[in-house]
Amino acid sequence: MQPLMAQIHLNIQQEMELIRLIEFERAKSATAEGRGRRCAFPYRPDNQLQGELVSLGALALMPQTAPDGTTEPVVTITSAGYSFFTEKARRERELRRQQRRDYLLVLISGAFAMLCTVIGFLIGRMA
């Protein structure tokens, strides 16, 4: 059994922003010499969407020291942000599996009820 990760729930705008950041990071690391490098994005306090993603745990706010010695905040994608879409797909698969199981239970119950009715009818005719 794998460890439980913190589940985050995003709305469509937040999902689209997270997709955009992940795709940008992947495109950037594919063109860079070192593949798999993580990007840091500038922190924009006026960007409400970025603030929401930070508060939900999809992005993390970190200090970064600039070459001139000043410290400026940046945001990076967290592991929960990376795994959000994988977890979402897993939850959707599990929901479909449960719905299919419920459908089969209703179908089997209906078939059993019909079989009992036919057997009862046949017993009544023989008596």
PDB file of C-alpha atoms in Angstrom:
ATOM      1  CA  MET A   1       0.000   0.000   0.000  1.00  0.00           C
ATOM      2  CA  GLN A   2       1.433   3.344  -1.011  1.00  0.00           C
ATOM      3  CA  PRO A   3       1.515   6.310   1.404  1.00  0.00           C
ATOM      4  CA  LEU A   4      -1.339   8.767   1.228  1.00  0.00           C
ATOM      5  CA  MET A   5      -0.439  12.080  -0.343  1.00  0.00           C
ATOM      6  CA  ALA A   6      -2.142  15.319   0.493  1.00  0.00           C
ATOM      7  CA  GLN A   7      -4.992  15.677  -1.944  1.00  0.00           C
ATOM      8  CA  ILE A   8      -5.558  19.074  -3.430  1.00  0.00           C
ATOM      9  CA  HIS A   9      -8.711  20.114  -5.214  1.00  0.00           C
ATOM     10  CA  LEU A  10      -8.415  22.685  -7.989  1.00  0.00           C
ATOM     11  CA  ASN A  11     -11.009  24.462 -10.089  1.00  0.00           C
ATOM     12  CA  ILE A  12     -10.687  24.631 -13.882  1.00  0.00           C
ATOM     13  CA  GLN A  13      -8.773  27.928 -13.943  1.00  0.00           C
ATOM     14  CA  GLN A  14      -6.309  26.638 -11.362  1.00  0.00           C
ATOM     15  CA  GLU A  15      -5.867  23.387 -13.308  1.00  0.00           C
ATOM     16  CA  MET A  16      -5.205  25.294 -16.529  1.00  0.00           C
ATOM     17  CA  GLU A  17      -2.606  27.497 -14.813  1.00  0.00           C
ATOM     18  CA  LEU A  18      -0.892  24.454 -13.292  1.00  0.00           C
ATOM     19  CA  ILE A  19      -0.868  22.726 -16.698  1.00  0.00           C
ATOM     20  CA  ARG A  20       0.648  25.858 -18.242  1.00  0.00           C
ATOM     21  CA  LEU A  21       3.410  26.007 -15.621  1.00  0.00           C
ATOM     22  CA  ILE A  22       4.220  22.288 -15.885  1.00  0.00           C
ATOM     23  CA  GLU A  23       4.336  22.419 -19.687  1.00  0.00           C
ATOM     24  CA  PHE A  24       6.547  25.518 -19.584  1.00  0.00           C
ATOM     25  CA  GLU A  25       8.900  23.769 -17.170  1.00  0.00           C
ATOM     26  CA  ARG A  26       9.038  20.635 -19.326  1.00  0.00           C
ATOM     27  CA  ALA A  27       9.692  22.651 -22.488  1.00  0.00           C
ATOM     28  CA  LYS A  28      12.389  24.651 -20.706  1.00  0.00           C
ATOM     29  CA  SER A  29      14.142  21.571 -19.311  1.00  0.00           C
ATOM     30  CA  ALA A  30      13.925  19.752 -22.679  1.00  0.00           C
ATOM     31  CA  THR A  31      15.853  22.559 -24.353  1.00  0.00           C
ATOM     32  CA  ALA A  32      18.362  22.981 -21.515  1.00  0.00           C
ATOM     33  CA  GLU A  33      21.480  20.870 -21.228  1.00  0.00           C
ATOM     34  CA  GLY A  34      20.426  19.253 -17.972  1.00  0.00           C
ATOM     35  CA  ARG A  35      17.179  17.412 -18.492  1.00  0.00           C
ATOM     36  CA  GLY A  36      14.730  17.204 -15.637  1.00  0.00           C
ATOM     37  CA  ARG A  37      15.684  20.560 -14.162  1.00  0.00           C
ATOM     38  CA  ARG A  38      13.049  22.349 -12.163  1.00  0.00           C
ATOM     39  CA  CYS A  39      12.115  25.940 -12.833  1.00  0.00           C
ATOM     40  CA  ALA A  40      11.391  28.712 -10.400  1.00  0.00           C
ATOM     41  CA  PHE A  41       8.790  31.229 -11.482  1.00  0.00           C
ATOM     42  CA  PRO A  42       8.738  34.839 -10.294  1.00  0.00           C
ATOM     43  CA  TYR A  43       6.319  35.426  -7.451  1.00  0.00           C
ATOM     44  CA  ARG A  44       3.635  37.921  -8.390  1.00  0.00           C
ATOM     45  CA  PRO A  45       1.656  38.981  -5.303  1.00  0.00           C
ATOM     46  CA  ASP A  46      -0.925  40.701  -7.516  1.00  0.00           C
ATOM     47  CA  ASN A  47      -1.710  37.434  -9.346  1.00  0.00           C
ATOM     48  CA  GLN A  48      -4.694  35.958  -7.494  1.00  0.00           C
ATOM     49  CA  LEU A  49      -4.468  32.600  -9.306  1.00  0.00           C
ATOM     50  CA  GLN A  50      -0.847  32.134  -8.294  1.00  0.00           C
ATOM     51  CA  GLY A  51      -1.749  32.995  -4.699  1.00  0.00           C
ATOM     52  CA  GLU A  52      -4.550  30.412  -4.729  1.00  0.00           C
ATOM     53  CA  LEU A  53      -2.197  27.712  -6.040  1.00  0.00           C
ATOM     54  CA  VAL A  54       0.314  28.570  -3.303  1.00  0.00           C
ATOM     55  CA  SER A  55      -2.360  28.396  -0.593  1.00  0.00           C
ATOM     56  CA  LEU A  56      -3.652  25.048  -1.930  1.00  0.00           C
ATOM     57  CA  GLY A  57      -0.164  23.521  -1.943  1.00  0.00           C
ATOM     58  CA  ALA A  58       0.297  23.106  -5.707  1.00  0.00           C
ATOM     59  CA  LEU A  59       3.012  25.785  -5.681  1.00  0.00           C
ATOM     60  CA  ALA A  60       5.532  26.601  -2.974  1.00  0.00           C
ATOM     61  CA  LEU A  61       6.852  30.063  -2.157  1.00  0.00           C
ATOM     62  CA  MET A  62      10.621  30.101  -1.689  1.00  0.00           C
ATOM     63  CA  PRO A  63      13.236  32.824  -1.234  1.00  0.00           C
ATOM     64  CA  GLN A  64      15.900  33.113  -3.917  1.00  0.00           C
ATOM     65  CA  THR A  65      19.055  35.167  -3.690  1.00  0.00           C
ATOM     66  CA  ALA A  66      19.750  37.227  -6.790  1.00  0.00           C
ATOM     67  CA  PRO A  67      23.322  37.796  -8.050  1.00  0.00           C
ATOM     68  CA  ASP A  68      23.272  41.304  -6.571  1.00  0.00           C
ATOM     69  CA  GLY A  69      22.622  39.857  -3.092  1.00  0.00           C
ATOM     70  CA  THR A  70      18.940  40.726  -2.786  1.00  0.00           C
ATOM     71  CA  THR A  71      16.421  38.097  -1.840  1.00  0.00           C
ATOM     72  CA  GLU A  72      13.331  37.798  -3.972  1.00  0.00           C
ATOM     73  CA  PRO A  73      10.508  35.271  -3.542  1.00  0.00           C
ATOM     74  CA  VAL A  74       9.903  32.724  -6.292  1.00  0.00           C
ATOM     75  CA  VAL A  75       7.383  29.908  -6.662  1.00  0.00           C
ATOM     76  CA  THR A  76       8.084  26.312  -7.632  1.00  0.00           C
ATOM     77  CA  ILE A  77       5.775  23.422  -8.396  1.00  0.00           C
ATOM     78  CA  THR A  78       5.415  21.078  -5.426  1.00  0.00           C
ATOM     79  CA  SER A  79       5.232  17.298  -5.576  1.00  0.00           C
ATOM     80  CA  ALA A  80       1.478  17.597  -4.909  1.00  0.00           C
ATOM     81  CA  GLY A  81       1.259  19.881  -7.940  1.00  0.00           C
ATOM     82  CA  TYR A  82       3.118  17.390 -10.130  1.00  0.00           C
ATOM     83  CA  SER A  83       1.045  14.435  -8.949  1.00  0.00           C
ATOM     84  CA  PHE A  84      -2.318  16.257  -9.065  1.00  0.00           C
ATOM     85  CA  PHE A  85      -3.266  15.066 -12.555  1.00  0.00           C
ATOM     86  CA  THR A  86      -2.112  11.495 -11.888  1.00  0.00           C
ATOM     87  CA  GLU A  87      -4.167  11.404  -8.688  1.00  0.00           C
ATOM     88  CA  LYS A  88      -7.153  12.955 -10.444  1.00  0.00           C
ATOM     89  CA  ALA A  89      -7.045  10.260 -13.158  1.00  0.00           C
ATOM     90  CA  ARG A  90      -6.727   7.547 -10.481  1.00  0.00           C
ATOM     91  CA  ARG A  91      -9.751   8.929  -8.589  1.00  0.00           C
ATOM     92  CA  GLU A  92     -11.784   9.038 -11.816  1.00  0.00           C
ATOM     93  CA  ARG A  93     -10.839   5.418 -12.645  1.00  0.00           C
ATOM     94  CA  GLU A  94     -11.850   4.347  -9.136  1.00  0.00           C
ATOM     95  CA  LEU A  95     -15.175   6.186  -9.455  1.00  0.00           C
ATOM     96  CA  ARG A  96     -15.888   4.474 -12.799  1.00  0.00           C
ATOM     97  CA  ARG A  97     -15.001   1.096 -11.264  1.00  0.00           C
ATOM     98  CA  GLN A  98     -17.395   1.688  -8.366  1.00  0.00           C
ATOM     99  CA  GLN A  99     -20.165   2.789 -10.731  1.00  0.00           C
ATOM    100  CA  ARG A 100     -19.647  -0.335 -12.853  1.00  0.00           C
ATOM    101  CA  ARG A 101     -19.753  -2.491  -9.708  1.00  0.00           C
ATOM    102  CA  ASP A 102     -22.995  -0.816  -8.571  1.00  0.00           C
ATOM    103  CA  TYR A 103     -24.511  -1.356 -12.014  1.00  0.00           C
ATOM    104  CA  LEU A 104     -23.603  -5.052 -11.899  1.00  0.00           C
ATOM    105  CA  LEU A 105     -25.067  -5.429  -8.401  1.00  0.00           C
ATOM    106  CA  VAL A 106     -28.381  -3.945  -9.557  1.00  0.00           C
ATOM    107  CA  LEU A 107     -28.347  -6.145 -12.662  1.00  0.00           C
ATOM    108  CA  ILE A 108     -27.643  -9.307 -10.653  1.00  0.00           C
ATOM    109  CA  SER A 109     -30.315  -8.392  -8.095  1.00  0.00           C
ATOM    110  CA  GLY A 110     -32.855  -7.882 -10.884  1.00  0.00           C
ATOM    111  CA  ALA A 111     -31.948 -11.183 -12.506  1.00  0.00           C
ATOM    112  CA  PHE A 112     -32.230 -12.981  -9.150  1.00  0.00           C
ATOM    113  CA  ALA A 113     -35.651 -11.392  -8.487  1.00  0.00           C
ATOM    114  CA  MET A 114     -36.832 -12.452 -11.944  1.00  0.00           C
ATOM    115  CA  LEU A 115     -35.568 -16.004 -11.385  1.00  0.00           C
ATOM    116  CA  CYS A 116     -37.349 -16.185  -8.011  1.00  0.00           C
ATOM    117  CA  THR A 117     -40.567 -14.972  -9.636  1.00  0.00           C
ATOM    118  CA  VAL A 118     -40.373 -17.622 -12.358  1.00  0.00           C
ATOM    119  CA  ILE A 119     -39.591 -20.383  -9.845  1.00  0.00           C
ATOM    120  CA  GLY A 120     -42.480 -19.236  -7.638  1.00  0.00           C
ATOM    121  CA  PHE A 121     -44.809 -19.196 -10.627  1.00  0.00           C
ATOM    122  CA  LEU A 122     -43.733 -22.730 -11.636  1.00  0.00           C
ATOM    123  CA  ILE A 123     -44.148 -24.053  -8.072  1.00  0.00           C
ATOM    124  CA  GLY A 124     -47.604 -22.456  -7.895  1.00  0.00           C
ATOM    125  CA  ARG A 125     -48.647 -24.116 -11.151  1.00  0.00           C
ATOM    126  CA  MET A 126     -47.491 -27.540  -9.992  1.00  0.00           C
ATOM    127  CA  ALA A 127     -49.301 -27.388  -6.671  1.00  0.00           C
TER     128      ALA A 127
END
